[in-house]
Short mmCIF file of N, CA and C in Angstrom, two decimals:
data_model
loop_
_atom_site.label_atom_id
_atom_site.label_comp_id
_atom_site.label_asym_id
_atom_site.label_seq_id
_atom_site.Cartn_x
_atom_site.Cartn_y
_atom_site.Cartn_z
N MET J 1 123.32 166.86 110.82
CA MET J 1 122.77 165.88 110.15
C MET J 1 122.68 164.54 111.31
N SER J 2 121.68 163.88 111.30
CA SER J 2 121.17 163.01 112.19
C SER J 2 122.20 161.77 112.02
N ASP J 3 122.32 160.96 113.02
CA ASP J 3 123.10 159.57 112.84
C ASP J 3 122.00 158.64 112.03
N ILE J 4 122.42 157.68 111.64
CA ILE J 4 121.47 156.52 110.88
C ILE J 4 121.18 155.64 112.09
N PRO J 5 119.88 155.29 112.43
CA PRO J 5 119.41 154.37 113.43
C PRO J 5 120.24 153.05 113.26
N ALA J 6 120.23 152.23 114.27
CA ALA J 6 121.02 151.22 114.14
C ALA J 6 119.77 150.07 114.02
N PHE J 7 120.03 148.71 113.28
CA PHE J 7 118.97 147.91 113.08
C PHE J 7 119.85 146.48 112.76
N PRO J 8 119.22 145.57 112.95
CA PRO J 8 119.98 144.12 113.01
C PRO J 8 120.10 143.95 111.21
N TYR J 9 121.46 143.70 110.98
CA TYR J 9 122.00 143.51 109.77
C TYR J 9 121.14 142.57 108.83
N ALA J 10 120.67 141.62 109.55
CA ALA J 10 119.83 140.39 108.52
C ALA J 10 118.50 141.15 107.99
N LEU J 11 117.94 142.29 108.78
CA LEU J 11 116.83 142.96 108.12
C LEU J 11 117.14 143.57 106.73
N LEU J 12 118.46 144.04 106.67
CA LEU J 12 119.05 144.84 105.40
C LEU J 12 118.65 143.76 104.06
N TRP J 13 119.19 142.59 104.13
CA TRP J 13 119.12 141.79 103.34
C TRP J 13 118.24 140.54 103.14
N GLU J 14 117.54 140.71 104.20
CA GLU J 14 116.24 139.43 104.25
C GLU J 14 117.09 138.25 104.53
N GLU J 15 118.21 138.14 105.09
CA GLU J 15 118.95 136.86 105.05
C GLU J 15 118.43 135.82 105.87
N ARG J 16 118.24 134.74 105.77
CA ARG J 16 117.55 133.73 106.61
C ARG J 16 118.56 132.30 106.58
N GLN J 17 118.44 131.78 107.77
CA GLN J 17 119.24 130.47 107.69
C GLN J 17 118.35 129.37 108.33
N LEU J 18 118.77 128.12 108.03
CA LEU J 18 118.18 127.04 108.69
C LEU J 18 119.11 126.60 109.94
N VAL J 19 118.21 126.21 110.79
CA VAL J 19 118.92 125.62 112.26
C VAL J 19 118.45 124.47 112.64
N SER J 20 119.09 123.64 113.24
CA SER J 20 118.65 122.36 113.69
C SER J 20 119.31 122.22 115.14
N VAL J 21 118.52 121.68 116.39
CA VAL J 21 119.22 121.57 117.40
C VAL J 21 119.01 119.94 117.69
N ALA J 22 120.32 119.69 117.91
CA ALA J 22 120.46 118.23 118.04
C ALA J 22 121.07 117.68 119.39
N ASN J 23 120.13 118.03 120.22
CA ASN J 23 120.82 117.66 121.69
C ASN J 23 120.17 116.63 122.35
N LEU J 24 119.76 115.33 121.43
CA LEU J 24 119.32 114.33 122.19
C LEU J 24 119.85 113.18 121.48
N THR J 25 119.54 111.91 121.85
CA THR J 25 119.89 110.75 121.34
C THR J 25 118.97 110.09 120.29
N ARG J 26 119.44 109.21 119.45
CA ARG J 26 118.25 108.54 118.67
C ARG J 26 117.45 107.83 119.75
N GLN J 27 117.82 107.08 120.88
CA GLN J 27 116.68 106.38 121.23
C GLN J 27 115.72 107.49 122.09
N ASP J 28 116.28 108.87 122.76
CA ASP J 28 115.38 109.80 123.12
C ASP J 28 114.30 110.29 121.97
N GLY J 29 114.60 110.37 120.75
CA GLY J 29 113.83 110.48 119.76
C GLY J 29 112.70 109.43 119.74
N LEU J 30 113.26 108.15 119.47
CA LEU J 30 112.34 106.93 119.65
C LEU J 30 111.20 107.12 120.79
N ASP J 31 111.84 107.15 121.72
CA ASP J 31 111.02 107.16 123.12
C ASP J 31 110.13 108.23 122.90
N PHE J 32 110.32 109.50 122.52
CA PHE J 32 109.34 110.74 122.53
C PHE J 32 108.39 110.17 121.52
N LEU J 33 108.80 109.79 120.31
CA LEU J 33 107.65 109.25 119.21
C LEU J 33 106.60 108.36 119.71
N GLY J 34 107.09 107.40 120.43
CA GLY J 34 106.21 106.56 121.15
C GLY J 34 105.50 107.07 122.25
N LEU J 35 105.68 108.12 122.89
CA LEU J 35 104.95 108.70 124.03
C LEU J 35 104.05 109.73 123.46
N ALA J 36 104.57 110.45 122.44
CA ALA J 36 103.57 111.65 121.93
C ALA J 36 102.03 111.16 121.55
N PRO J 37 101.73 110.14 121.07
CA PRO J 37 100.41 109.96 120.88
C PRO J 37 99.58 109.61 121.87
N ARG J 38 100.22 108.94 123.03
CA ARG J 38 99.72 108.62 124.12
C ARG J 38 99.29 109.76 125.30
N ILE J 39 100.00 110.74 125.01
CA ILE J 39 99.72 111.98 126.05
C ILE J 39 99.12 113.16 125.11
N GLY J 40 98.75 113.03 124.04
CA GLY J 40 97.96 113.92 123.13
C GLY J 40 98.70 114.94 122.38
N ILE J 41 99.68 114.71 122.05
CA ILE J 41 100.60 115.56 121.13
C ILE J 41 100.05 115.28 119.69
N ARG J 42 99.58 116.46 119.14
CA ARG J 42 99.34 116.34 117.67
C ARG J 42 100.04 117.41 116.79
N THR J 43 100.35 116.98 115.75
CA THR J 43 101.31 117.71 115.02
C THR J 43 100.35 118.42 113.94
N ARG J 44 100.81 119.53 113.42
CA ARG J 44 99.86 120.20 112.28
C ARG J 44 100.85 121.10 111.34
N THR J 45 100.69 120.51 110.07
CA THR J 45 101.69 120.85 109.03
C THR J 45 100.73 121.32 107.85
N THR J 46 101.26 122.33 107.34
CA THR J 46 100.74 122.83 105.90
C THR J 46 101.74 122.64 104.92
N ALA J 47 101.69 121.83 103.84
CA ALA J 47 102.78 121.27 102.79
C ALA J 47 102.76 122.34 101.62
N TYR J 48 103.89 122.73 101.20
CA TYR J 48 103.83 123.55 100.19
C TYR J 48 104.82 122.96 98.93
N PRO J 49 104.43 122.82 97.74
CA PRO J 49 105.58 122.79 96.78
C PRO J 49 106.93 123.45 96.90
N LEU J 50 107.97 122.86 96.90
CA LEU J 50 109.21 123.82 96.69
C LEU J 50 109.27 125.14 96.29
N ARG J 51 108.55 125.01 95.05
CA ARG J 51 108.89 126.24 94.20
C ARG J 51 107.85 127.21 94.83
N ASP J 52 107.05 127.04 95.77
CA ASP J 52 106.36 128.10 96.37
C ASP J 52 106.83 128.31 97.76
N ALA J 53 108.09 128.28 98.14
CA ALA J 53 108.89 128.69 99.23
C ALA J 53 108.49 129.86 99.89
N ASN J 54 108.76 130.86 98.69
CA ASN J 54 108.39 132.28 98.98
C ASN J 54 106.91 132.48 99.65
N ARG J 55 105.98 131.83 98.89
CA ARG J 55 104.47 132.08 99.56
C ARG J 55 104.43 131.23 100.98
N ALA J 56 105.12 130.14 101.25
CA ALA J 56 105.15 129.64 102.38
C ALA J 56 105.59 130.64 103.34
N LEU J 57 106.56 131.12 103.37
CA LEU J 57 107.41 132.27 104.05
C LEU J 57 106.28 133.54 104.30
N ALA J 58 105.74 133.84 103.26
CA ALA J 58 104.67 135.01 103.38
C ALA J 58 103.63 134.68 104.15
N ASP J 59 103.03 133.27 104.12
CA ASP J 59 102.00 132.68 104.90
C ASP J 59 102.36 132.73 106.53
N LEU J 60 103.38 132.17 106.70
CA LEU J 60 104.25 131.99 107.77
C LEU J 60 104.06 133.60 108.65
N ARG J 61 104.61 134.41 107.98
CA ARG J 61 104.67 135.79 108.41
C ARG J 61 103.51 136.39 108.78
N ALA J 62 102.32 136.10 107.72
CA ALA J 62 101.00 136.75 107.87
C ALA J 62 100.16 135.90 109.03
N GLY J 63 100.62 134.82 109.67
CA GLY J 63 99.88 133.77 110.30
C GLY J 63 98.79 133.14 109.76
N ARG J 64 98.82 132.80 108.59
CA ARG J 64 97.75 131.99 107.87
C ARG J 64 97.75 130.68 108.19
N PHE J 65 98.56 129.89 109.05
CA PHE J 65 98.37 128.59 109.43
C PHE J 65 99.03 128.45 110.82
N ASP J 66 98.56 127.30 111.49
CA ASP J 66 99.16 126.96 112.58
C ASP J 66 100.06 125.89 112.50
N GLY J 67 101.15 125.91 113.25
CA GLY J 67 101.94 124.53 113.08
C GLY J 67 103.13 125.06 112.34
N ALA J 68 103.72 124.00 111.63
CA ALA J 68 104.95 124.11 110.64
C ALA J 68 104.61 123.91 109.27
N ALA J 69 105.25 124.97 108.21
CA ALA J 69 105.31 124.84 106.86
C ALA J 69 106.20 123.64 106.47
N VAL J 70 105.86 122.94 105.76
CA VAL J 70 106.87 121.82 105.15
C VAL J 70 107.04 122.16 103.64
N LEU J 71 108.21 122.23 103.09
CA LEU J 71 108.41 122.45 101.97
C LEU J 71 108.69 121.00 101.35
N VAL J 72 107.90 120.84 100.28
CA VAL J 72 108.00 119.42 99.48
C VAL J 72 108.69 119.25 98.31
N PRO J 73 109.68 118.54 97.95
CA PRO J 73 110.60 118.81 97.00
C PRO J 73 109.67 118.48 95.69
#
């Protein structure tokens, strides 16, 4: 009998987690938001009702939009 191949545990249960990186100050954020439009940064978002979170995830996986998905409660 052959060994069972190894794979990441998260794939087994489709577990997901939300992660935030907070390594800047409030003033850093304000400075960046003031600078962003002047240097050409444009954001692209696609809004989904919260009840369509699974569709948003499927669209993200399939590459159906550019930018970020936003869930609206």
